[in-house]
Coordinates of C-alpha atoms in Angstrom, one line a residue:
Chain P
X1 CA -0.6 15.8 -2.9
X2 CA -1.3 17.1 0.8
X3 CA -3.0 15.3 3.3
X4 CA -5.3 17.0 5.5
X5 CA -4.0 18.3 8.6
X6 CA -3.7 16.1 11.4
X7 CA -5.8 18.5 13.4
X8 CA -8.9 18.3 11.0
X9 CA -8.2 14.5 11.2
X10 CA -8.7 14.9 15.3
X11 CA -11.7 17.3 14.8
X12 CA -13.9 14.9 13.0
X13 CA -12.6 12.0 15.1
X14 CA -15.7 12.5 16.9
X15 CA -18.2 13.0 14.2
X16 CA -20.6 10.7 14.4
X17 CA -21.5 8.3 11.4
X18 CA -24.7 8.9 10.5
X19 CA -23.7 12.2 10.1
X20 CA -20.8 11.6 8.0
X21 CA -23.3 9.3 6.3
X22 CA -25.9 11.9 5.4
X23 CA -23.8 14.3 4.2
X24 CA -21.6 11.9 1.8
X25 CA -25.0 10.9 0.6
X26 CA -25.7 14.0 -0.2
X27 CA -23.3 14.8 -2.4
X28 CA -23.6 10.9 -3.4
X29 CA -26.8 11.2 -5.1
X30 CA -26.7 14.6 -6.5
X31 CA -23.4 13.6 -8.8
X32 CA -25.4 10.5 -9.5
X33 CA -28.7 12.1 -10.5
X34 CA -26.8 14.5 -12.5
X35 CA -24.7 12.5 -14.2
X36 CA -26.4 9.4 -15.6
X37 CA -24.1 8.5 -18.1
X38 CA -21.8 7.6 -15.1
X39 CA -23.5 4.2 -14.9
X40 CA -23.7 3.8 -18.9
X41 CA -19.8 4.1 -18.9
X42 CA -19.3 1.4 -16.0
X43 CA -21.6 -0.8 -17.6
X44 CA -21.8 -4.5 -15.4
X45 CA -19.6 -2.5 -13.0
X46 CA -22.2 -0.4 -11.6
X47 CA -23.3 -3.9 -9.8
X48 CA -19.9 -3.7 -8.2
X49 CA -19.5 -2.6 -4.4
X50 CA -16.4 0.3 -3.9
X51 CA -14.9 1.1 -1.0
X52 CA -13.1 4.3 -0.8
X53 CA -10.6 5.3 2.4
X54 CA -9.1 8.5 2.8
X55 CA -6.2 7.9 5.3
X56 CA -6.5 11.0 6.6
X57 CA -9.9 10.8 7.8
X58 CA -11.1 8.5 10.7
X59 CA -13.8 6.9 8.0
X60 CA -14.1 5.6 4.9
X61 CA -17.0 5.0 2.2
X62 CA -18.7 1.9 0.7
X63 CA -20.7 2.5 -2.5
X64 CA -22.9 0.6 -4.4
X65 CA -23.3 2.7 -7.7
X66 CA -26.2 0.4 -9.1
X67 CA -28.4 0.7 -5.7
X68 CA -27.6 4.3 -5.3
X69 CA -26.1 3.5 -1.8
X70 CA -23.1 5.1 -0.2
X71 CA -22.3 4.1 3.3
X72 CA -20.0 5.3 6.0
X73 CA -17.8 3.5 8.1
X74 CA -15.1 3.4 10.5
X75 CA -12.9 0.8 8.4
X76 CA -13.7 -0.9 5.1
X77 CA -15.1 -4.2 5.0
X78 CA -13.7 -7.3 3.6
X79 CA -16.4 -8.3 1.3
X80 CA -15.7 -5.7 -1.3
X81 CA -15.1 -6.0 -5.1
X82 CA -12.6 -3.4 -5.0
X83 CA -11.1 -0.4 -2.6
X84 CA -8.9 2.7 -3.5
X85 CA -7.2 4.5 -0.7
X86 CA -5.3 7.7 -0.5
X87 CA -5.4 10.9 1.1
X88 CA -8.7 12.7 1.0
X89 CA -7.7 15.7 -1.7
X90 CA -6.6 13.2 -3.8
X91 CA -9.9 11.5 -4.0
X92 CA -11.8 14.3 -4.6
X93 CA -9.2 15.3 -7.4
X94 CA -10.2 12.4 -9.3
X95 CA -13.4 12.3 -8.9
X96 CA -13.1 16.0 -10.5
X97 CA -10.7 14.3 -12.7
X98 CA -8.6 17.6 -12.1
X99 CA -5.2 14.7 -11.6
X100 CA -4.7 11.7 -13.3
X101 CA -5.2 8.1 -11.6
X102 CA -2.3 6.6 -13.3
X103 CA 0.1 9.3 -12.1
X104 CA -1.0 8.9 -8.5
X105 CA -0.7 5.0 -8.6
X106 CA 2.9 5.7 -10.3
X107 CA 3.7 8.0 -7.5
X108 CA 2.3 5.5 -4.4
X109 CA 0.4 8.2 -3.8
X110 CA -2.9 6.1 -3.9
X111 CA -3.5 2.5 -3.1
X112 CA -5.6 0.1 -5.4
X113 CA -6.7 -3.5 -4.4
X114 CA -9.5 -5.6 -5.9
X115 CA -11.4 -6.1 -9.2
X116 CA -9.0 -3.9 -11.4
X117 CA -11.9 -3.7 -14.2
X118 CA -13.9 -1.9 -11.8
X119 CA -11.4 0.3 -10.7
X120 CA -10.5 1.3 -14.3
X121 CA -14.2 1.3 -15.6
X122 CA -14.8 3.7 -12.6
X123 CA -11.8 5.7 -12.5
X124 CA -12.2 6.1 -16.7
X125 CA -16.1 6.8 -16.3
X126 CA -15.6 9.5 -13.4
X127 CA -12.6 11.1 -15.8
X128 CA -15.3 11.4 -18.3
X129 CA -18.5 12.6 -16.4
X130 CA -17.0 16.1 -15.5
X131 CA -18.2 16.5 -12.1
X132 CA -17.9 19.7 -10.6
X133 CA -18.1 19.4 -6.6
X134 CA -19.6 22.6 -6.0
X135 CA -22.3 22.5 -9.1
X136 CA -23.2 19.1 -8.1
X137 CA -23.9 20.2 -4.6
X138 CA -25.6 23.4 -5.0
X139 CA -28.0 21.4 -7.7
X140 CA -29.1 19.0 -4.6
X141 CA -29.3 22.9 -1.9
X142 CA -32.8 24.1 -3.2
X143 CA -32.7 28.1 -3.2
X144 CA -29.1 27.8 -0.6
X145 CA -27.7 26.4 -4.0
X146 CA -26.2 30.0 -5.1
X147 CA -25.1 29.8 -1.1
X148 CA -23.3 26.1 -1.4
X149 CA -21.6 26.8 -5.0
X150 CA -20.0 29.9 -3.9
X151 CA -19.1 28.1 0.0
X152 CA -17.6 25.5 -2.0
X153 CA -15.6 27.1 -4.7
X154 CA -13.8 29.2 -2.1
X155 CA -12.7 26.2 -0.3
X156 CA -11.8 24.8 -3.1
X157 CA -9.9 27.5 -4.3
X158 CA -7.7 27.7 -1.0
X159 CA -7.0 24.1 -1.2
X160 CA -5.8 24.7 -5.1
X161 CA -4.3 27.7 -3.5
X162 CA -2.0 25.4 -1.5
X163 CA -0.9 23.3 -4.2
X164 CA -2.7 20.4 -2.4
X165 CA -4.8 19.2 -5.3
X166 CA -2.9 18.8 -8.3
Chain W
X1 CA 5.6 19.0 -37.5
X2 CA 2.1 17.5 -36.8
X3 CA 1.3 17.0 -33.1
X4 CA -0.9 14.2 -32.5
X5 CA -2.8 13.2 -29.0
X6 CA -4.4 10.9 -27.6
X7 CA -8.2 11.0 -25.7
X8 CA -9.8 8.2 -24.2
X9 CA -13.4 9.9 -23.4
X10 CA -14.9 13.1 -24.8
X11 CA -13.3 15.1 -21.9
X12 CA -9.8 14.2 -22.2
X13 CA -10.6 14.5 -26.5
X14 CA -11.8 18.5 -26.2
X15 CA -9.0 19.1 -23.9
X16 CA -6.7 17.9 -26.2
X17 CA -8.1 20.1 -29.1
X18 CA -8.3 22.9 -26.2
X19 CA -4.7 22.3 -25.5
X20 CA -3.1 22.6 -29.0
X21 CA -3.5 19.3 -30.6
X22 CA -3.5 19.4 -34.5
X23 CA -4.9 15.9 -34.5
X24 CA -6.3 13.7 -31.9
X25 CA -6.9 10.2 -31.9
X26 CA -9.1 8.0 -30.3
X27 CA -10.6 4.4 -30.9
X28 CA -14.3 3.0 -30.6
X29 CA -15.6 1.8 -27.1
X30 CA -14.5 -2.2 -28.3
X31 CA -12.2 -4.4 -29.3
X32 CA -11.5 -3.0 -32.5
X33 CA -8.5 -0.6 -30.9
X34 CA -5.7 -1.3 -29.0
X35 CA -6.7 0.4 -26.0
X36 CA -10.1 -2.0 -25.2
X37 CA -9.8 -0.9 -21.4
X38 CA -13.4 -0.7 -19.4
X39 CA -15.0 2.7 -19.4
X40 CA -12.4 3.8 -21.8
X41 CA -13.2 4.9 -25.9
X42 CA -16.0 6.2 -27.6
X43 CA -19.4 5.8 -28.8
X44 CA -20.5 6.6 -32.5
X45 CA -22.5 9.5 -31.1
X46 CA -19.6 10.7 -29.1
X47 CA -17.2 10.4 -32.1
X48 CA -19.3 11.7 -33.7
X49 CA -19.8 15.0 -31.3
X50 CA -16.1 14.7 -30.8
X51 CA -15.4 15.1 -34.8
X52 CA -17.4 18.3 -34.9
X53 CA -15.8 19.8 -32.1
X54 CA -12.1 19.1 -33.5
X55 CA -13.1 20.7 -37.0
X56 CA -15.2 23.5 -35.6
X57 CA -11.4 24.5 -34.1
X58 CA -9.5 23.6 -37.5
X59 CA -8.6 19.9 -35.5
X60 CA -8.1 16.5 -37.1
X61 CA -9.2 13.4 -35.8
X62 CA -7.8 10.5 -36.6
X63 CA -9.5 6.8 -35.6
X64 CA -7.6 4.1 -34.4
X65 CA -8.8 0.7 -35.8
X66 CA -5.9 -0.7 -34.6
X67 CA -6.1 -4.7 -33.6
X68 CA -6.0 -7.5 -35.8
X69 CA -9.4 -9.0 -37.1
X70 CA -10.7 -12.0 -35.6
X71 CA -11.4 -14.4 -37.9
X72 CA -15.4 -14.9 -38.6
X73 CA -16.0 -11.2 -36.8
X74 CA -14.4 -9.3 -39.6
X75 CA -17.6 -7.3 -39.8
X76 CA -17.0 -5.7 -36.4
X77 CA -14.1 -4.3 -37.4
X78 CA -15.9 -3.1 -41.4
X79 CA -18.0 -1.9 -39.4
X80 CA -15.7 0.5 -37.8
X81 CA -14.1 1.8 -40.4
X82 CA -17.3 2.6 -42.5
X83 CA -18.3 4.2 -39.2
X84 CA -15.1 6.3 -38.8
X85 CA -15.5 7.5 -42.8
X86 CA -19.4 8.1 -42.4
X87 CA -18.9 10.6 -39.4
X88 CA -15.6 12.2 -41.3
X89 CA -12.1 11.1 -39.6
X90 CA -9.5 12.6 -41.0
X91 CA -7.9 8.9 -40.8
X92 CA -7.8 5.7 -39.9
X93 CA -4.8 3.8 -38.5
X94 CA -4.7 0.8 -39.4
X95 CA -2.9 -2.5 -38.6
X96 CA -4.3 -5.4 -40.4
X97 CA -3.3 -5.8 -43.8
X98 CA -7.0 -7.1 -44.4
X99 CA -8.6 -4.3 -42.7
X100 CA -6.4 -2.0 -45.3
X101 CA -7.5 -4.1 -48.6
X102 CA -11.6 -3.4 -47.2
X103 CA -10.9 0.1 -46.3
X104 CA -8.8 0.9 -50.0
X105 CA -11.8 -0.8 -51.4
X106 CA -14.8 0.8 -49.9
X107 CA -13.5 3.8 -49.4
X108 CA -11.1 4.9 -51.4
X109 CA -10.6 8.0 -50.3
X110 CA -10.3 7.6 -46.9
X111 CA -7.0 8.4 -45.6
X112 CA -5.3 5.3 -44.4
X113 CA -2.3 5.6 -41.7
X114 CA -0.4 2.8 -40.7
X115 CA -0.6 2.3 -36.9
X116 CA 2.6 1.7 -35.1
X117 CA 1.2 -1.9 -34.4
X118 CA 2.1 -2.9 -37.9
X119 CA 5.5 -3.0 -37.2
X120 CA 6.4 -1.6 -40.2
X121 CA 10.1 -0.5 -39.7
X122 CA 12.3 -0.8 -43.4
X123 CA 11.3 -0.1 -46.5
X124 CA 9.9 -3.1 -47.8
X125 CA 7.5 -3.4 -45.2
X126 CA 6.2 0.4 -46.0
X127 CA 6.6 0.7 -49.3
X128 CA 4.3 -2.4 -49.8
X129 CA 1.7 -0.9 -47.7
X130 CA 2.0 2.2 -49.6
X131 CA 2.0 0.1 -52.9
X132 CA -0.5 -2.1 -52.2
X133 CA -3.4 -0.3 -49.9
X134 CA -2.3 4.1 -50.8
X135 CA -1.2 4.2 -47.4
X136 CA -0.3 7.9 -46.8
X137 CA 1.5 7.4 -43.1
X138 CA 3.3 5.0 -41.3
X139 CA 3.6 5.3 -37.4
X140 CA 7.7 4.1 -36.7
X141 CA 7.8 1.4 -33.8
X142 CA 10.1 2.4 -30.9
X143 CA 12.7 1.0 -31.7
X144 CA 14.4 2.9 -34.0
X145 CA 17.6 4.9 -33.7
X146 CA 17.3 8.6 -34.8
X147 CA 19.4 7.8 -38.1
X148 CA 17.4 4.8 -38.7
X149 CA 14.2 6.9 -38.6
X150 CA 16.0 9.8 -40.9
X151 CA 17.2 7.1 -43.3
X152 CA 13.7 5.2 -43.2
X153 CA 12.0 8.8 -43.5
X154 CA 14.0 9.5 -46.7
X155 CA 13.6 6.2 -48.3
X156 CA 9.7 5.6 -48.0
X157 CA 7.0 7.0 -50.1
X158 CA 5.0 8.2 -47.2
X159 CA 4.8 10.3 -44.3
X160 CA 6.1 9.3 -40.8
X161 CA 5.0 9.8 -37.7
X162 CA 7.1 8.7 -34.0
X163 CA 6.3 8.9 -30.7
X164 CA 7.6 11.6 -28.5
X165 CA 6.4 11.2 -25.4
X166 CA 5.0 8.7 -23.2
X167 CA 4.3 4.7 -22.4
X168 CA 7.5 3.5 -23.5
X169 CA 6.7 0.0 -25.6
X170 CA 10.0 -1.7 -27.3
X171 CA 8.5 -4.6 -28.3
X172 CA 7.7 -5.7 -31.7
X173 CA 4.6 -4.2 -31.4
X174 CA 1.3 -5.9 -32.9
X175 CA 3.4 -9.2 -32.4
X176 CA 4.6 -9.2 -28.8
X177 CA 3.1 -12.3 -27.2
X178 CA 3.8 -11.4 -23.0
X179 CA 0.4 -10.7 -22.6
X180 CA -0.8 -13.4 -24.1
X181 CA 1.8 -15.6 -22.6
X182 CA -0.1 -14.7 -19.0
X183 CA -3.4 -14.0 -19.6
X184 CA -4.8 -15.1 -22.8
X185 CA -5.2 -11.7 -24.5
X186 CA -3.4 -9.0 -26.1
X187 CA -3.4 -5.7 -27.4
X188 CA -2.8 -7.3 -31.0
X189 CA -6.4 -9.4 -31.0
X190 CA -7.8 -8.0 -28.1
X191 CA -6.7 -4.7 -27.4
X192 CA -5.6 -4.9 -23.8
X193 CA -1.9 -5.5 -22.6
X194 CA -2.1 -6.7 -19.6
X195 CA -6.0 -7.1 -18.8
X196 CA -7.1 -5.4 -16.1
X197 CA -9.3 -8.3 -15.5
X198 CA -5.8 -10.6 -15.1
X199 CA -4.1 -7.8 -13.0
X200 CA -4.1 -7.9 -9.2
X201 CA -2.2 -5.8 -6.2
X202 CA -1.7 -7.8 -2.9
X203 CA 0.0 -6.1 0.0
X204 CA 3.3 -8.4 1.7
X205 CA 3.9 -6.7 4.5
X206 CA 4.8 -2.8 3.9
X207 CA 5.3 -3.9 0.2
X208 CA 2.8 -3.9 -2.4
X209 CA 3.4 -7.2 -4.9
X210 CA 1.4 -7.0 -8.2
X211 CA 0.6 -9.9 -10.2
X212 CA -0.4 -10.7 -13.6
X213 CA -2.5 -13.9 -14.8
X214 CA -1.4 -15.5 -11.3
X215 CA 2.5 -14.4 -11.8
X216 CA 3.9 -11.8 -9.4
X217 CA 5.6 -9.9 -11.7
X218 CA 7.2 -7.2 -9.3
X219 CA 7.5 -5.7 -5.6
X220 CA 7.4 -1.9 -5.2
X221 CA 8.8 -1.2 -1.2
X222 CA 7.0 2.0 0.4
X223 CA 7.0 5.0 -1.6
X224 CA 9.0 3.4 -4.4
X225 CA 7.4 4.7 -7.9
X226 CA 5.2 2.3 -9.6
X227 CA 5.0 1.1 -12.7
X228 CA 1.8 0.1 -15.0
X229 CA 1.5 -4.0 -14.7
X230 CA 3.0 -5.8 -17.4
X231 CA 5.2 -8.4 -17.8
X232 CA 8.0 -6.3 -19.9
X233 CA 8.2 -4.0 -16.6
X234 CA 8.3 -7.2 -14.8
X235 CA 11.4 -7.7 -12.4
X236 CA 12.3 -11.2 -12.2
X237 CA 15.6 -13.2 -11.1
X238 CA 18.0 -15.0 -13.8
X239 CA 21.3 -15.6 -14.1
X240 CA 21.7 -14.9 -10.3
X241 CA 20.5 -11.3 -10.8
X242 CA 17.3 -9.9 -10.1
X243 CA 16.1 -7.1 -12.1
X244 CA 14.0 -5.5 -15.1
X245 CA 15.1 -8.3 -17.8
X246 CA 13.3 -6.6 -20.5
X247 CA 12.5 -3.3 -19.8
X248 CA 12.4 -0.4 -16.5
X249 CA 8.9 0.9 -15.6
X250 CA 10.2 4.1 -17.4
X251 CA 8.4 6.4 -19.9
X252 CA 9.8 7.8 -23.4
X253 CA 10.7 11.6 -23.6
X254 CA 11.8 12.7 -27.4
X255 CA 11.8 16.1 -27.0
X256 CA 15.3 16.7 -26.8
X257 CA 15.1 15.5 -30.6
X258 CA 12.4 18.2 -31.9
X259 CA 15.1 19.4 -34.2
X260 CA 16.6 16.3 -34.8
X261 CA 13.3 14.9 -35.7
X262 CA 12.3 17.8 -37.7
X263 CA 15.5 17.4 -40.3
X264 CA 14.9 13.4 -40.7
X265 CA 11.6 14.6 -42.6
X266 CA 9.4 13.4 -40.0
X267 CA 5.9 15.0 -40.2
X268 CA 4.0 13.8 -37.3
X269 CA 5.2 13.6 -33.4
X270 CA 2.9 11.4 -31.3
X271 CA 1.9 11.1 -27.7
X272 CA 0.8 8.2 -26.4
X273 CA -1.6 7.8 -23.8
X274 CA -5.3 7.0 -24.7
X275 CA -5.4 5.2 -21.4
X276 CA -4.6 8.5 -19.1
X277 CA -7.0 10.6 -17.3
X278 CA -7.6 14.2 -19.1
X279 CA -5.4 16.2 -16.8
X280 CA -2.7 14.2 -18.3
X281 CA -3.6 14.8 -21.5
X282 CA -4.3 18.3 -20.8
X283 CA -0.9 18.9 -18.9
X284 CA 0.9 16.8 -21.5
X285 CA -0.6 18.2 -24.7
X286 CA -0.2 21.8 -23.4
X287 CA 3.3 21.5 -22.3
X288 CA 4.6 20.0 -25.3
X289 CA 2.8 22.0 -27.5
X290 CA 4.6 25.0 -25.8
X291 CA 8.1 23.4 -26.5
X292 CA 7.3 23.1 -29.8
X293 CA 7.0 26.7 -29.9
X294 CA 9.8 27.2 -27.9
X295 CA 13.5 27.6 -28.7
X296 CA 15.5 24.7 -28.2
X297 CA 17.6 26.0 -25.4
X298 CA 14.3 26.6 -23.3
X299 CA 12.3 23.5 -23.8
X300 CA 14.5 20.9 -21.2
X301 CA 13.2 23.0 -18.8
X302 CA 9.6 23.3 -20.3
X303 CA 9.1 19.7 -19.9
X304 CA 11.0 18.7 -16.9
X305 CA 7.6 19.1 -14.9
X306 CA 6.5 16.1 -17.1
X307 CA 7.9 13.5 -15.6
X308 CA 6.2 13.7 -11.9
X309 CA 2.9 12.1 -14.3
X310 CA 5.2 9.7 -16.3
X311 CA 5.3 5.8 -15.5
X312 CA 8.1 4.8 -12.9
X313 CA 8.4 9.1 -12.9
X314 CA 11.3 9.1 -14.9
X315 CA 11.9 9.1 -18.3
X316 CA 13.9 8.1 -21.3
X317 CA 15.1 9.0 -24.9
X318 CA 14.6 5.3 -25.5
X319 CA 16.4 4.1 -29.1
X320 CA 16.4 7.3 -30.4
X321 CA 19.6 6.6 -28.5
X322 CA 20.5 3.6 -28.9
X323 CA 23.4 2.8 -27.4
X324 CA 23.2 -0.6 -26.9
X325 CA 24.5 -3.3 -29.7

């Protein structure tokens, strides 16, 4: 799986977080309105806090499903119940569930550390949910959604295009 | 020749129908099959939306019941196999003899398959079941040679069914203790090898170390493949040497046998993988299928692509080809 290039890495260097914040939230709490059997299938996990770092990006993501809190920051805190890291496609790829989590753990391609249990319930439950990036988004975009979907889908498209998804 | 697939959720189960399964099996979202892993299995409403979808597309499903009944909870595990024959599986697999005699009683009907934790490997052992319970299928452990499956195949009163492709298990399966040995629980009583509850991954350096139940049980260097965290794919010192003492991180890969397979009599070829995300099962399922369909000179090639999403990323023929003893 590609990382992003190091010159989109440099771009958002300067981004400021509350930015990166907002818009992660965004996205955040449409997949999580949308898909409430999320929580069902993480069950006492949902109380867990996740901490998500793309290595290609200069930030990362804490998320407390339960609270329905996401949270960005420059490096992921100690106090976590467990973290994943791996380049940024990747993540979104299996939060689409368009790869499979084992096969990136069996490549190194991601990085798990933590409670296990949460990281499987969560992994399994996000598999399940069949999120769909560009749905989810233009659901939360009000009368841009048509807008959003078809933004998304092309970018999505040109990173499939480029084999850097799965 | 049946193919058979595994789905842990509803997503990865219509894929597999989607992808040219003619039977998928799943389990119950407990500890009544022997893949008990959080967020992993299905609810009765599921299975039940999951049944229609397979038949609406001429699929079977078949209902792992797989673990061995705790003693003074039996009626957990009644209770799934009443469930499974309300909603209309095509079968259940089955491991405990006790779970067999209920199931032959209340519903006699019901088609029973022998699951692979059973470990029912010569004729006795099947025939009994067969005698004793109608069982209609057993699943072969893997660790049978391709002559000893033809010769099983031809002297059993039942169907058989062996896996072709993935997690690679050559333990006595239903009786291994390793699990237990470091955690507590087992797939056999249980239905979890290796806990992920027991299973952490520390960092030493560049190196990732994973433990199990407190033992480090390997130590993967940058960009070496990984393997999933159990202590048979464990690499520990003895005798001066340090190595895989039981078994590599390594996957199985039949397919080279199809034909093989085919002329022992087999009726069934399984994949395993309940625990993998549906783009495995998807990927897996579809590719296989087509090398089913292919000629045999084509399929290498086919399923090469494979073993980028295998565990350790390489794969193995396992006893089929026994060339050990």
């Amino acid at each position: 799986m590609k990382q992003l290039p190091s010159l989109a890495s440099l771009a958002l260097a300067p981004a400021p977080l509350p930015l990166i914040a907002a818009a992660a939230r965004f996205a955040f709490n449409g997949v999580m309105r949308r898909h409430p059997e999320l929580a069902d299938r993480l069950g006492d996990h949902r109380a867990k806090t996740f901490g998500f770092d793309p290595v290609d990006l200069p930030f990362a993501f804490v998320i407390r499903p339960e609270a329905g809190a996401i949270e960005a920051v420059r490096r992921l805190p100690a106090a976590l119940d467990a973290a994943a890291s791996g380049p940024f496609f990747a993540l979104l790829a299996l939060l689409e569930g368009r790869v499979d989590g084992d096969a990136l753990f069996f490549s190194r391609e991601i990085e798990v550390s933590g409670d296990m249990e949460a990281i499987l319930a969560l992994r399994n439950a996000l598999d399940d949910c069949g999120i769909d990036l560009p749905t989810e988004l233009a659901a939360s975009s009000g009368p841009l959604g048509p807008l959003m979907k078809a933004a998304c889908e092309r970018v999505r498209a040109r990173v499939l295009e480029r084999g850097a998804w799965n | 020749m049946e193919l058979i697939c595994p789905a842990g959720n509803s997503a990865a189960f219509r894929e597999a129908v989607d992808a040219g399964a003619d039977a998928v099996y799943c389990g119950f979202r407990n500890e009544t099959n022997a893949r008990n892993f959080p967020g992993l299995n299905f609810t009765r409403d599921e299975f039940e939306a999951a049944v229609a979808y397979a038949r609406s597309r001429g699929v079977m499903t078949f209902v792992a019941i797989n673990t061995f009944m705790r003693a003074g909870a039996e009626a957990l595990w009644f209770q799934a196999v009443d469930d499974a024959v309300a909603v209309g599986a095509d079968a259940v697999i089955l491991a405990d003899m006790g779970l067999m005699a209920y199931t032959a009683d209340r519903h006699p009907e019901q088609r029973i398959h022998v699951s692979v934790q059973a470990a029912a490997s010569n004729p006795e052992a099947v025939g009994f079941l067969a005698d004793a319970f109608q069982a209609k299928r057993v699943v072969l452990p893997r660790v049978l040679s391709l002559p000893e499956v033809a010769k099983l195949t031809a002297s059993v009163p039942v169907e058989t069914e062996v896996f072709v492709f993935g997690g690679m298990c050559v333990m006595a399966e239903g009786r291994c203790s390793l699990s237990s040995y470091a955690t507590g629980l087992s797939p056999n009583m249980n239905g979890v090898c290796s806990p992920a509850s027991h299973v952490r991954y520390a960092k030493d350096g560049a190196a990732m170390v994973s433990e199990l139940g407190g033992f480090a049980i390997d130590r993967f260097e940058p960009g070496e493949p990984a393997g999933y965290p159990t202590l048979c794919k464990g690499r520990f010192r003895a005798g001066g040497e340090q190595g895989h003492l039981f078994e590599d991180p390594i996957s199985l890969d039949a397919l080279d046998h199809l034909d093989a397979l085919r002329e022992a009599g087999v009726s069934a070829l399984k994949i395993e993988g309940r625990q993998r995300g549906k783009a495995y099962v998807a990927e897996v399922v579809s590719t296989i299928r087509r090398a089913l369909d292919a000629p045999p000179s084509a399929r290498r090639a086919i399923v090469a692509r494979l073993r980028s999403v295998s565990e350790g990323q390489r794969t193995t023929s396992g006893a089929y080809e026994k060339r050990w003893r």
